[in-house]
Amino acid sequence: MYESKPEHKFTFGLWTVGNIGRDPFGEPVREPMSPVALVHLLAEVGAWGVNFHDNDLVPIDATPAERDRIVANFKKAMDETGIVVPMATTNLFYDPVFRDGAFTSNDPKVRAYALQKTMNAMDLGAELGAKVYVFWGGREGTETDAGKDPLEAGKWFREALNFLCEYSLDQGYDYKLALEAKPNEPRSDIYLPTTGAMLGFIATLDHPEMVGVNPEVAHEHMAGLNFMHAVAQAWDAGKLFHIDLNDQKFGRYDQDFRFGAESIKSAFYLVKFLEDVGYNGSRHFDAHAYRTANMDDVKEFAKGCMRTYLIMKEKAQQFNQDQEIQTLLAQIKADDGSMNQYFGVYTKDKAQALKAQSFDRAAMGQRGQPYEQLDQLLIELLLGVR
Ligand code: GCO
Ligand code: MN
Ligand code: MN
């Protein structure tokens, strides 16, 4: 039961199961594992794919020969396990050079270096088969707005993405670029803080068709927003290129909990949405095991992410097939078709006719909806008593 299969497209970053449990108050609690060992771990727990930042795989100071040796070993591990690389990204936040951002750093040398580093990382990802390239602008922001102009920073970010779209085309990579919004951490304020902001920004690019989003549960929850709604907007725009699944208490520090660990209802709505619309991309878990976990518990963490997703998928099917729930929904959405004449494309005649239509506003305002009843049924379904 709830066994993960390749068709579920479950992926993890090297940095997720490989997280060594450092936090601002304490040293690492787990030994670092090599990328090859992590690929084997992911195969053991039943994942389909692995994603990485350039420097999760190849250290920032590696020589070209070291790089090639590391990549060859990694490919061998992929062949041995069947694990694939659907997504790659750049680490533009760890090294001190990025302390004031990468593409939006006030220092033009840093901005140029960020472009160079990203091109190299795109080469690395393409070599290993990645089709989605993620941009998470963790340090693209400010602590004080006294020192940086958001218009200028936005222009730099736009120019960088335009440049990198052209680079991808020039190299013949068929990358789709996915922008990942986050409101704060590690900067006090990060530019383009929500998925909606990213969607607005994408429309201003030279190649908007190449660029979509990588929404993350925790990031919208940090902003106090409804994640499923953000995902729905991205889907509607044809821009849901990737997704980062984890969990997060609202209003807390950046937690990266196991998927479904905290917000069971939100996880349900999200999985139901993805499955109902037929989202076909990776289900990527961008989460970390608790700091108290040893490696056996890290494996349980990874299995738990996938298992909870599959349980929620089953619950979504149950919801869709539940007679009582569906009868209530039919009642909630009842439509005798009498208003159809007014909807859809505007015409002068329609507008005239609608202006002449009389409505019983008082009666309409009295009509209740059995959302309490419906929600309780959902709760009982999730609690396993239905
Ligand atoms: C975070 C982000 C990152 C990105 C990753 C890939 O909060 O640290 O979610 O984990 O997803 O850098 O771009
Ligand atoms: Mn995150
Ligand atoms: Mn993420």
PDB file of C-alpha atoms in Angstrom, residues 324-325 328 331-332 369-380:
ATOM      1  CA  GLU A 324     -22.931  12.426   0.351  1.00  0.00           C
ATOM      2  CA  ILE A 325     -20.118  14.862  -0.407  1.00  0.00           C
ATOM      3  CA  LEU A 328     -23.776  18.434  -1.239  1.00  0.00           C
ATOM      4  CA  GLN A 331     -26.521  21.349  -4.252  1.00  0.00           C
ATOM      5  CA  ILE A 332     -23.912  24.067  -3.673  1.00  0.00           C
ATOM      6  CA  GLN A 369     -24.554  27.084   1.744  1.00  0.00           C
ATOM      7  CA  PRO A 370     -23.911  23.872   3.715  1.00  0.00           C
ATOM      8  CA  TYR A 371     -20.168  24.460   3.915  1.00  0.00           C
ATOM      9  CA  GLU A 372     -20.105  23.493   7.600  1.00  0.00           C
ATOM     10  CA  GLN A 373     -21.649  20.149   6.804  1.00  0.00           C
ATOM     11  CA  LEU A 374     -19.320  19.633   3.860  1.00  0.00           C
ATOM     12  CA  ASP A 375     -16.223  20.602   5.808  1.00  0.00           C
ATOM     13  CA  GLN A 376     -17.104  18.252   8.663  1.00  0.00           C
ATOM     14  CA  LEU A 377     -17.475  15.425   6.143  1.00  0.00           C
ATOM     15  CA  LEU A 378     -14.022  16.274   4.812  1.00  0.00           C
ATOM     16  CA  ILE A 379     -12.572  16.293   8.331  1.00  0.00           C
ATOM     17  CA  GLU A 380     -14.099  12.903   9.042  1.00  0.00           C
TER      18      GLU A 380
END
